[in-house]
mmCIF file of C-alpha atoms in Angstrom:
data_model
loop_
_atom_site.group_PDB
_atom_site.id
_atom_site.type_symbol
_atom_site.label_atom_id
_atom_site.label_comp_id
_atom_site.label_asym_id
_atom_site.label_seq_id
_atom_site.Cartn_x
_atom_site.Cartn_y
_atom_site.Cartn_z
ATOM 1 C CA MET T 1 -16.352 -129.227 -7.911
ATOM 2 C CA LYS T 2 -12.697 -128.767 -8.651
ATOM 3 C CA ILE T 3 -11.842 -125.113 -9.062
ATOM 4 C CA ALA T 4 -8.480 -124.249 -10.521
ATOM 5 C CA ILE T 5 -6.902 -121.039 -9.318
ATOM 6 C CA LYS T 6 -8.461 -118.883 -12.009
ATOM 7 C CA GLY T 7 -10.365 -115.677 -12.204
ATOM 8 C CA LYS T 8 -10.247 -110.985 -12.250
ATOM 9 C CA LEU T 9 -8.544 -107.086 -12.769
ATOM 10 C CA ALA T 10 -9.759 -104.525 -10.371
ATOM 11 C CA ALA T 11 -5.520 -94.776 -8.630
ATOM 12 C CA VAL T 12 -5.861 -93.595 -5.303
ATOM 13 C CA ALA T 13 -3.604 -92.263 -2.574
ATOM 14 C CA ALA T 14 -1.711 -94.456 -0.153
ATOM 15 C CA ILE T 15 -2.637 -94.300 3.475
ATOM 16 C CA SER T 16 -1.167 -95.691 6.658
ATOM 17 C CA VAL T 17 -3.096 -97.634 9.237
ATOM 18 C CA SER T 18 -1.650 -98.711 12.550
ATOM 19 C CA ALA T 19 -2.447 -102.375 13.047
ATOM 20 C CA MET T 20 -1.227 -105.659 14.422
ATOM 21 C CA VAL T 21 -0.842 -109.146 13.150
ATOM 22 C CA LEU T 22 -1.264 -112.414 14.983
ATOM 23 C CA SER T 23 -0.270 -115.857 13.820
ATOM 24 C CA GLY T 24 -3.513 -117.783 13.347
ATOM 25 C CA CYS T 25 -4.286 -121.382 14.143
ATOM 26 C CA GLY T 26 -1.703 -123.965 13.262
ATOM 27 C CA GLY T 27 1.415 -122.648 14.934
ATOM 28 C CA SER T 28 3.757 -119.690 14.532
ATOM 29 C CA PRO T 29 5.228 -118.554 11.241
ATOM 30 C CA SER T 30 8.969 -118.770 10.824
ATOM 31 C CA SER T 31 10.927 -115.570 11.308
ATOM 32 C CA SER T 32 13.008 -115.726 8.132
ATOM 33 C CA GLY T 33 13.938 -112.496 6.363
ATOM 34 C CA SER T 34 14.798 -109.117 7.819
ATOM 35 C CA GLY T 35 13.152 -107.936 11.022
ATOM 36 C CA SER T 36 11.009 -109.958 13.391
ATOM 37 C CA ALA T 37 7.924 -112.097 12.981
ATOM 38 C CA THR T 38 6.347 -110.302 15.923
ATOM 39 C CA SER T 39 7.407 -106.698 15.500
ATOM 40 C CA GLY T 40 8.189 -104.083 12.888
ATOM 41 C CA GLU T 41 5.934 -103.271 9.955
ATOM 42 C CA VAL T 42 4.270 -104.710 6.868
ATOM 43 C CA ASN T 43 3.758 -102.705 3.698
ATOM 44 C CA LEU T 44 0.548 -104.006 2.147
ATOM 45 C CA ILE T 45 -0.798 -103.171 -1.306
ATOM 46 C CA ALA T 46 -4.459 -104.004 -1.940
ATOM 47 C CA TYR T 47 -7.774 -102.560 -3.125
ATOM 48 C CA SER T 48 -9.072 -99.105 -2.289
ATOM 49 C CA GLY T 49 -12.538 -97.857 -1.410
ATOM 50 C CA VAL T 50 -15.057 -100.031 0.370
ATOM 51 C CA TRP T 51 -12.712 -103.054 0.158
ATOM 52 C CA GLN T 52 -10.045 -101.194 2.115
ATOM 53 C CA ASP T 53 -12.570 -99.892 4.632
ATOM 54 C CA GLN T 54 -14.087 -103.289 5.339
ATOM 55 C CA TYR T 55 -10.789 -105.201 5.324
ATOM 56 C CA THR T 56 -9.320 -102.719 7.769
ATOM 57 C CA ALA T 57 -12.300 -103.059 10.108
ATOM 58 C CA ALA T 58 -12.672 -106.836 9.805
ATOM 59 C CA VAL T 59 -9.054 -107.989 9.597
ATOM 60 C CA ILE T 60 -6.491 -105.290 10.331
ATOM 61 C CA GLU T 61 -8.123 -103.624 13.314
ATOM 62 C CA PRO T 62 -8.508 -106.882 15.297
ATOM 63 C CA PHE T 63 -4.710 -107.173 15.182
ATOM 64 C CA LYS T 64 -4.515 -104.345 17.688
ATOM 65 C CA ALA T 65 -5.724 -106.565 20.502
ATOM 66 C CA LYS T 66 -3.291 -109.363 19.578
ATOM 67 C CA TYR T 67 -0.120 -108.042 18.035
ATOM 68 C CA PRO T 68 0.593 -104.455 18.956
ATOM 69 C CA ASP T 69 4.159 -104.384 17.642
ATOM 70 C CA ILE T 70 3.466 -104.788 13.916
ATOM 71 C CA LYS T 71 2.319 -101.781 11.927
ATOM 72 C CA ILE T 72 0.431 -102.177 8.655
ATOM 73 C CA ASN T 73 1.079 -99.521 6.024
ATOM 74 C CA PHE T 74 -1.788 -99.845 3.533
ATOM 75 C CA SER T 75 -1.127 -98.640 -0.029
ATOM 76 C CA SER T 76 -4.451 -98.684 -1.858
ATOM 77 C CA LYS T 77 -5.088 -99.072 -5.577
ATOM 78 C CA ARG T 78 -8.340 -99.231 -7.540
ATOM 79 C CA SER T 79 -7.312 -102.276 -9.575
ATOM 80 C CA SER T 80 -4.913 -105.203 -9.612
ATOM 81 C CA ALA T 81 -3.412 -103.821 -12.817
ATOM 82 C CA GLU T 82 -2.400 -100.670 -10.913
ATOM 83 C CA MET T 83 -0.887 -102.806 -8.151
ATOM 84 C CA LEU T 84 1.129 -104.779 -10.681
ATOM 85 C CA SER T 85 2.425 -101.591 -12.270
ATOM 86 C CA ALA T 86 3.539 -100.285 -8.867
ATOM 87 C CA LEU T 87 5.309 -103.552 -8.036
ATOM 88 C CA GLN T 88 7.038 -103.633 -11.420
ATOM 89 C CA GLY T 89 8.441 -100.184 -10.695
ATOM 90 C CA GLN T 90 9.824 -101.440 -7.372
ATOM 91 C CA LYS T 91 11.327 -104.666 -8.674
ATOM 92 C CA SER T 92 14.968 -103.656 -8.244
ATOM 93 C CA ASN T 93 14.315 -102.216 -4.771
ATOM 94 C CA PRO T 94 11.044 -103.575 -3.297
ATOM 95 C CA ALA T 95 9.159 -101.325 -0.893
ATOM 96 C CA THR T 96 6.123 -103.615 -0.581
ATOM 97 C CA ASP T 97 5.874 -106.817 1.462
ATOM 98 C CA VAL T 98 2.443 -108.291 0.700
ATOM 99 C CA ALA T 99 0.035 -107.860 -2.214
ATOM 100 C CA ILE T 100 -3.608 -108.947 -2.305
ATOM 101 C CA MET T 101 -4.783 -108.958 -5.929
ATOM 102 C CA ASP T 102 -6.694 -110.815 -8.592
ATOM 103 C CA ASN T 103 -5.086 -114.109 -9.500
ATOM 104 C CA SER T 104 -5.084 -113.370 -13.230
ATOM 105 C CA VAL T 105 -2.701 -110.516 -12.375
ATOM 106 C CA SER T 106 -0.707 -112.227 -9.636
ATOM 107 C CA THR T 107 0.014 -114.994 -12.151
ATOM 108 C CA THR T 108 1.744 -112.371 -14.284
ATOM 109 C CA GLY T 109 3.684 -111.233 -11.220
ATOM 110 C CA ASN T 110 4.776 -114.809 -10.534
ATOM 111 C CA LYS T 111 6.088 -115.136 -14.074
ATOM 112 C CA GLN T 112 7.919 -111.820 -13.828
ATOM 113 C CA GLY T 113 9.693 -112.785 -10.620
ATOM 114 C CA LEU T 114 7.861 -110.262 -8.456
ATOM 115 C CA PHE T 115 6.676 -112.767 -5.848
ATOM 116 C CA ASP T 116 8.233 -115.435 -3.658
ATOM 117 C CA LYS T 117 6.932 -118.909 -3.004
ATOM 118 C CA VAL T 118 5.403 -119.630 0.392
ATOM 119 C CA ASP T 119 5.164 -122.888 2.304
ATOM 120 C CA GLN T 120 3.399 -124.281 5.324
ATOM 121 C CA ALA T 121 6.461 -123.998 7.539
ATOM 122 C CA ALA T 122 6.399 -120.217 7.077
ATOM 123 C CA VAL T 123 2.604 -119.842 6.879
ATOM 124 C CA PRO T 124 1.019 -122.622 8.982
ATOM 125 C CA ASN T 125 -2.579 -121.729 8.104
ATOM 126 C CA LEU T 126 -1.803 -122.726 4.534
ATOM 127 C CA ALA T 127 -2.713 -126.205 5.812
ATOM 128 C CA ASN T 128 -6.371 -125.135 5.807
ATOM 129 C CA VAL T 129 -6.330 -123.971 2.178
ATOM 130 C CA PRO T 130 -7.457 -126.881 -0.035
ATOM 131 C CA GLU T 131 -5.218 -127.939 -2.877
ATOM 132 C CA LYS T 132 -7.566 -126.495 -5.496
ATOM 133 C CA PHE T 133 -6.982 -123.023 -4.031
ATOM 134 C CA ARG T 134 -3.199 -123.268 -3.914
ATOM 135 C CA ASP T 135 -0.821 -122.266 -6.671
ATOM 136 C CA LYS T 136 0.652 -125.362 -8.294
ATOM 137 C CA ASP T 137 4.133 -123.836 -8.172
ATOM 138 C CA GLY T 138 3.897 -122.739 -4.550
ATOM 139 C CA TYR T 139 3.221 -119.021 -4.934
ATOM 140 C CA GLY T 140 0.576 -117.077 -3.022
ATOM 141 C CA PRO T 141 -2.648 -119.010 -2.343
ATOM 142 C CA VAL T 142 -6.236 -117.907 -2.799
ATOM 143 C CA ALA T 143 -7.284 -115.577 0.008
ATOM 144 C CA MET T 144 -10.943 -115.029 -0.933
ATOM 145 C CA LEU T 145 -13.388 -115.711 -3.773
ATOM 146 C CA ASP T 146 -16.093 -113.763 -5.551
ATOM 147 C CA ALA T 147 -17.823 -113.813 -8.945
ATOM 148 C CA VAL T 148 -18.977 -111.373 -11.612
ATOM 149 C CA GLY T 149 -22.663 -110.537 -11.409
ATOM 150 C CA LEU T 150 -25.290 -108.532 -13.269
ATOM 151 C CA LEU T 151 -26.276 -105.369 -11.404
ATOM 152 C CA TYR T 152 -29.842 -104.154 -11.857
ATOM 153 C CA ASP T 153 -32.197 -101.443 -10.648
ATOM 154 C CA THR T 154 -34.851 -103.182 -8.567
ATOM 155 C CA THR T 155 -37.562 -100.665 -9.515
ATOM 156 C CA THR T 156 -37.031 -101.284 -13.222
ATOM 157 C CA PHE T 157 -36.671 -105.027 -12.606
ATOM 158 C CA PRO T 158 -38.908 -106.226 -9.722
ATOM 159 C CA GLN T 159 -37.643 -109.702 -10.640
ATOM 160 C CA ALA T 160 -33.955 -110.177 -11.325
ATOM 161 C CA PRO T 161 -33.074 -110.568 -15.039
ATOM 162 C CA ASP T 162 -32.145 -114.181 -15.710
ATOM 163 C CA SER T 163 -29.982 -113.690 -18.814
ATOM 164 C CA TRP T 164 -27.004 -111.593 -19.886
ATOM 165 C CA LYS T 165 -28.985 -110.958 -23.079
ATOM 166 C CA VAL T 166 -30.777 -108.124 -21.287
ATOM 167 C CA LEU T 167 -27.657 -106.022 -21.971
ATOM 168 C CA TRP T 168 -28.594 -106.154 -25.658
ATOM 169 C CA ASP T 169 -32.270 -105.309 -25.124
ATOM 170 C CA PRO T 170 -33.023 -102.019 -26.960
ATOM 171 C CA ALA T 171 -35.512 -101.124 -24.218
ATOM 172 C CA TYR T 172 -32.541 -100.302 -21.965
ATOM 173 C CA ALA T 173 -30.294 -98.604 -24.521
ATOM 174 C CA GLY T 174 -28.439 -95.706 -22.967
ATOM 175 C CA LYS T 175 -29.082 -97.033 -19.461
ATOM 176 C CA ILE T 176 -26.252 -99.578 -19.227
ATOM 177 C CA ASN T 177 -22.743 -99.310 -17.820
ATOM 178 C CA VAL T 178 -19.994 -101.749 -18.757
ATOM 179 C CA ASN T 179 -16.455 -101.636 -17.394
ATOM 180 C CA ALA T 180 -14.159 -101.989 -20.387
ATOM 181 C CA PRO T 181 -10.851 -103.869 -20.227
ATOM 182 C CA PRO T 182 -8.296 -103.896 -18.737
ATOM 183 C CA SER T 183 -10.905 -104.169 -15.968
ATOM 184 C CA LEU T 184 -11.524 -107.813 -15.179
ATOM 185 C CA LEU T 185 -15.236 -107.099 -15.555
ATOM 186 C CA GLY T 186 -14.757 -106.284 -19.240
ATOM 187 C CA LEU T 187 -12.451 -109.231 -19.780
ATOM 188 C CA SER T 188 -14.980 -111.476 -18.054
ATOM 189 C CA LEU T 189 -17.823 -110.212 -20.238
ATOM 190 C CA THR T 190 -15.688 -111.065 -23.271
ATOM 191 C CA ALA T 191 -15.327 -114.670 -22.082
ATOM 192 C CA ILE T 192 -19.024 -114.888 -21.141
ATOM 193 C CA THR T 193 -20.103 -113.535 -24.535
ATOM 194 C CA ALA T 194 -17.774 -115.956 -26.302
ATOM 195 C CA LYS T 195 -19.461 -118.847 -24.501
ATOM 196 C CA MET T 196 -22.907 -117.488 -25.405
ATOM 197 C CA GLU T 197 -21.785 -117.391 -29.046
ATOM 198 C CA GLY T 198 -20.404 -120.942 -28.929
ATOM 199 C CA GLU T 199 -16.805 -119.761 -29.180
ATOM 200 C CA ASP T 200 -13.648 -120.941 -27.403
ATOM 201 C CA TYR T 201 -12.134 -117.665 -26.222
ATOM 202 C CA THR T 202 -8.651 -119.203 -26.059
ATOM 203 C CA LYS T 203 -8.840 -119.764 -29.837
ATOM 204 C CA SER T 204 -10.737 -116.703 -31.043
ATOM 205 C CA ILE T 205 -12.994 -113.906 -29.808
ATOM 206 C CA ASP T 206 -14.192 -112.815 -33.251
ATOM 207 C CA LYS T 207 -17.805 -113.828 -32.586
ATOM 208 C CA ALA T 208 -17.750 -112.284 -29.125
ATOM 209 C CA VAL T 209 -16.383 -109.007 -30.480
ATOM 210 C CA ALA T 210 -19.078 -108.879 -33.177
ATOM 211 C CA LYS T 211 -21.753 -109.441 -30.538
ATOM 212 C CA LEU T 212 -20.273 -106.852 -28.156
ATOM 213 C CA LYS T 213 -20.182 -104.328 -31.016
ATOM 214 C CA GLU T 214 -23.963 -104.783 -31.289
ATOM 215 C CA MET T 215 -24.301 -103.951 -27.584
ATOM 216 C CA ALA T 216 -21.934 -100.951 -27.599
ATOM 217 C CA PRO T 217 -24.322 -98.241 -28.911
ATOM 218 C CA GLY T 218 -26.643 -98.902 -25.968
ATOM 219 C CA VAL T 219 -23.899 -98.486 -23.362
ATOM 220 C CA GLN T 220 -24.007 -95.138 -21.590
ATOM 221 C CA THR T 221 -20.479 -95.429 -20.218
ATOM 222 C CA PHE T 222 -17.578 -97.855 -20.442
ATOM 223 C CA ALA T 223 -15.912 -96.185 -17.441
ATOM 224 C CA PRO T 224 -18.596 -95.821 -14.759
ATOM 225 C CA ASN T 225 -18.151 -92.789 -12.539
ATOM 226 C CA PRO T 226 -18.131 -92.736 -9.583
ATOM 227 C CA ASP T 227 -18.456 -96.505 -9.996
ATOM 228 C CA GLU T 228 -20.676 -99.202 -11.459
ATOM 229 C CA TYR T 229 -22.675 -99.633 -8.229
ATOM 230 C CA GLN T 230 -23.448 -95.974 -7.585
ATOM 231 C CA ASN T 231 -24.464 -95.487 -11.213
ATOM 232 C CA VAL T 232 -27.289 -97.974 -10.738
ATOM 233 C CA ILE T 233 -28.184 -96.807 -7.228
ATOM 234 C CA THR T 234 -28.529 -93.178 -8.322
ATOM 235 C CA GLY T 235 -30.549 -94.078 -11.419
ATOM 236 C CA GLN T 236 -27.912 -92.968 -13.901
ATOM 237 C CA THR T 237 -28.121 -96.499 -15.325
ATOM 238 C CA VAL T 238 -30.392 -99.480 -14.692
ATOM 239 C CA LEU T 239 -28.011 -102.306 -15.628
ATOM 240 C CA GLY T 240 -24.315 -102.928 -15.199
ATOM 241 C CA LEU T 241 -21.539 -105.374 -14.475
ATOM 242 C CA GLY T 242 -20.193 -105.751 -10.969
ATOM 243 C CA GLN T 243 -18.862 -108.135 -8.384
ATOM 244 C CA ASN T 244 -21.236 -110.080 -6.194
ATOM 245 C CA ALA T 245 -19.521 -109.162 -2.914
ATOM 246 C CA ARG T 246 -19.650 -105.421 -3.433
ATOM 247 C CA GLY T 247 -23.063 -105.741 -5.043
ATOM 248 C CA GLN T 248 -24.412 -107.417 -1.899
ATOM 249 C CA PHE T 249 -22.830 -104.755 0.294
ATOM 250 C CA TYR T 250 -24.198 -101.835 -1.736
ATOM 251 C CA SER T 251 -27.594 -103.478 -2.009
ATOM 252 C CA ASP T 252 -27.814 -103.295 1.772
ATOM 253 C CA GLN T 253 -26.436 -99.758 1.832
ATOM 254 C CA SER T 254 -29.021 -98.592 -0.708
ATOM 255 C CA ASN T 255 -32.008 -100.237 0.999
ATOM 256 C CA LYS T 256 -32.179 -102.753 -1.860
ATOM 257 C CA LYS T 257 -32.339 -100.068 -4.578
ATOM 258 C CA MET T 258 -29.826 -102.209 -6.469
ATOM 259 C CA GLY T 259 -29.714 -105.978 -6.847
ATOM 260 C CA VAL T 260 -27.085 -108.404 -8.123
ATOM 261 C CA THR T 261 -27.721 -111.739 -9.810
ATOM 262 C CA PHE T 262 -25.962 -114.533 -11.694
ATOM 263 C CA PRO T 263 -27.535 -115.066 -15.144
ATOM 264 C CA LYS T 264 -28.279 -118.570 -16.382
ATOM 265 C CA GLU T 265 -25.570 -118.582 -19.090
ATOM 266 C CA GLY T 266 -22.925 -118.625 -16.367
ATOM 267 C CA THR T 267 -20.360 -116.330 -14.847
ATOM 268 C CA VAL T 268 -16.690 -116.306 -13.885
ATOM 269 C CA TYR T 269 -14.961 -116.344 -10.541
ATOM 270 C CA GLN T 270 -13.031 -113.341 -9.319
ATOM 271 C CA ILE T 271 -10.315 -114.755 -7.111
ATOM 272 C CA ASN T 272 -7.869 -112.820 -4.951
ATOM 273 C CA THR T 273 -4.545 -114.259 -3.879
ATOM 274 C CA VAL T 274 -2.304 -113.125 -1.026
ATOM 275 C CA ASN T 275 1.288 -112.809 -2.235
ATOM 276 C CA LEU T 276 4.704 -112.409 -0.645
ATOM 277 C CA VAL T 277 6.832 -109.907 -2.552
ATOM 278 C CA LYS T 278 10.239 -111.240 -3.552
ATOM 279 C CA ALA T 279 12.993 -109.702 -1.404
ATOM 280 C CA ALA T 280 10.303 -108.128 0.786
ATOM 281 C CA PRO T 281 11.913 -105.670 3.213
ATOM 282 C CA HIS T 282 9.973 -107.124 6.151
ATOM 283 C CA SER T 283 9.657 -110.749 5.157
ATOM 284 C CA ALA T 284 9.177 -112.265 8.624
ATOM 285 C CA ALA T 285 6.368 -109.917 9.648
ATOM 286 C CA ALA T 286 4.865 -110.294 6.171
ATOM 287 C CA LYS T 287 4.522 -114.042 6.696
ATOM 288 C CA THR T 288 2.857 -113.401 10.044
ATOM 289 C CA PHE T 289 0.349 -111.190 8.276
ATOM 290 C CA MET T 290 -0.281 -113.762 5.550
ATOM 291 C CA ASN T 291 -0.828 -116.416 8.186
ATOM 292 C CA TYR T 292 -3.437 -114.298 9.956
ATOM 293 C CA ALA T 293 -5.121 -113.452 6.650
ATOM 294 C CA LEU T 294 -5.680 -117.203 6.183
ATOM 295 C CA SER T 295 -6.962 -117.771 9.712
ATOM 296 C CA PRO T 296 -10.609 -118.782 10.168
ATOM 297 C CA GLU T 297 -11.339 -115.692 12.269
ATOM 298 C CA ALA T 298 -10.039 -113.285 9.610
ATOM 299 C CA GLN T 299 -11.745 -115.129 6.774
ATOM 300 C CA THR T 300 -15.075 -115.289 8.591
ATOM 301 C CA ALA T 301 -14.920 -111.648 9.641
ATOM 302 C CA PHE T 302 -14.291 -110.435 6.093
ATOM 303 C CA ALA T 303 -17.068 -112.621 4.696
ATOM 304 C CA LYS T 304 -19.450 -111.008 7.167
ATOM 305 C CA ALA T 305 -18.167 -107.535 6.306
ATOM 306 C CA LEU T 306 -18.032 -107.695 2.494
ATOM 307 C CA PHE T 307 -19.481 -111.054 1.384
ATOM 308 C CA TYR T 308 -16.311 -112.641 -0.011
ATOM 309 C CA ALA T 309 -16.258 -116.432 0.205
ATOM 310 C CA PRO T 310 -13.460 -117.816 2.407
ATOM 311 C CA SER T 311 -10.689 -119.894 0.866
ATOM 312 C CA VAL T 312 -10.044 -121.985 3.987
ATOM 313 C CA THR T 313 -11.937 -125.063 5.056
ATOM 314 C CA ASN T 314 -12.233 -124.170 8.751
ATOM 315 C CA ALA T 315 -14.135 -120.879 8.414
ATOM 316 C CA GLU T 316 -17.755 -121.205 9.558
ATOM 317 C CA LEU T 317 -20.226 -118.658 8.202
ATOM 318 C CA PRO T 318 -23.655 -117.801 9.600
ATOM 319 C CA ALA T 319 -26.458 -118.998 7.329
ATOM 320 C CA ASP T 320 -27.485 -115.474 6.311
ATOM 321 C CA VAL T 321 -23.931 -114.714 5.151
ATOM 322 C CA LYS T 322 -23.322 -118.093 3.522
ATOM 323 C CA SER T 323 -26.419 -117.642 1.348
ATOM 324 C CA ARG T 324 -24.997 -114.406 -0.107
ATOM 325 C CA VAL T 325 -21.351 -115.228 -0.748
ATOM 326 C CA VAL T 326 -20.458 -116.903 -4.016
ATOM 327 C CA PRO T 327 -20.878 -120.694 -3.712
ATOM 328 C CA THR T 328 -17.827 -122.854 -4.338
ATOM 329 C CA ASP T 329 -19.619 -126.208 -4.131
ATOM 330 C CA GLY T 330 -20.437 -126.591 -7.826
ATOM 331 C CA SER T 331 -23.955 -125.160 -7.584
ATOM 332 C CA LEU T 332 -23.079 -122.034 -9.584
ATOM 333 C CA ASN T 333 -22.617 -122.221 -13.366
ATOM 334 C CA ILE T 334 -18.973 -121.159 -13.683
ATOM 335 C CA ILE T 335 -17.118 -120.467 -16.924
ATOM 336 C CA PRO T 336 -13.479 -121.329 -16.205
ATOM 337 C CA LEU T 337 -10.969 -118.604 -16.956
ATOM 338 C CA ASP T 338 -7.592 -119.842 -18.133
ATOM 339 C CA VAL T 339 -5.423 -117.557 -16.013
ATOM 340 C CA ASP T 340 -2.210 -118.184 -17.930
ATOM 341 C CA PHE T 341 -3.970 -117.427 -21.208
ATOM 342 C CA LEU T 342 -5.729 -114.364 -19.852
ATOM 343 C CA SER T 343 -2.510 -112.849 -18.518
ATOM 344 C CA SER T 344 -0.998 -113.135 -22.000
ATOM 345 C CA ALA T 345 -4.136 -111.975 -23.849
ATOM 346 C CA ARG T 346 -5.120 -109.055 -21.588
ATOM 347 C CA ASP T 347 -3.318 -106.350 -23.562
ATOM 348 C CA LYS T 348 -4.552 -107.679 -26.898
ATOM 349 C CA TRP T 349 -8.162 -107.894 -25.726
ATOM 350 C CA THR T 350 -7.933 -104.395 -24.252
ATOM 351 C CA ASP T 351 -6.675 -103.039 -27.571
ATOM 352 C CA THR T 352 -9.451 -104.862 -29.431
ATOM 353 C CA TRP T 353 -12.078 -103.264 -27.196
ATOM 354 C CA LYS T 354 -10.581 -99.820 -27.767
ATOM 355 C CA ARG T 355 -10.453 -100.225 -31.551
ATOM 356 C CA GLU T 356 -13.616 -102.188 -32.273
ATOM 357 C CA ILE T 357 -16.129 -102.086 -29.404
ATOM 358 C CA ILE T 358 -15.963 -98.758 -27.590
ATOM 359 C CA THR T 359 -17.721 -96.337 -29.916
ATOM 360 C CA LYS T 360 -17.690 -93.134 -27.884
#
């Protein structure tokens, strides 16, 4: 299956983590830019919460045994939209080196001149990223893949629901959480609903909006708190939207109190790219970090930790992990998201949700 680089939108305090970076397989990154490829620091902006915890343990911490002279300063944000806003504010004087974010948002950053192109000479492990996971213009490649899933309470549903239509079932009114746009989950549900209604979302979402308005009175919250996973685990809701990777992780953490499934009508990929900030203050060390992030050891470790599918061809996953990460072999019914369109329509769709769908 050919997968274009398409997909998601996912504020908390910044923290610092001492860490090291090692060039992965395929040679050593070039040492262009200020500083050294083997010493200094890298200012990384990426997701907060469990993502940060697991990425630190699986990827950043192993640097300590290999590259003790590079420090990683981790600035965490809840969503890619928040990351983009922070980077826009730094554009004239960048303080960030690397950003890991949803590709529907990084595409906007590419267009706005926030990111630099990367090549194999600077990031040798790019050789192991297949063409379908590379940006056609040479910007940051895919670093990991996931997909939007339906979260469900396993007591209420001993068998996983097989259709998104369960969100409209009056039997569960008041027991549903839906993340509204600009969250990628809400944007994804818009595209999924459009497909269910036989509508091309790049032309119109009128039918999808009408259908989502029918669902809205049954939604307990459009801004799950503390989050969409804990709402289901604690019994506050019995259905919700979430990401497969985190859903798998929290399913284990909750002793299977919550499940995650892909309904038959299809779902959308959530794809994260790793991006080099334009005029990054520590460009050489940043490329070393990017190279390690694309190494088979880093990709495999993070898949084991948080169930994201690797983007490189030379990562080998144990069978029990491979069965739980999102498949990229064509076996999953995927609704393609036009990333260029979505980046231009995000604000309009968000406004439409606020005016027409969210009723409380």
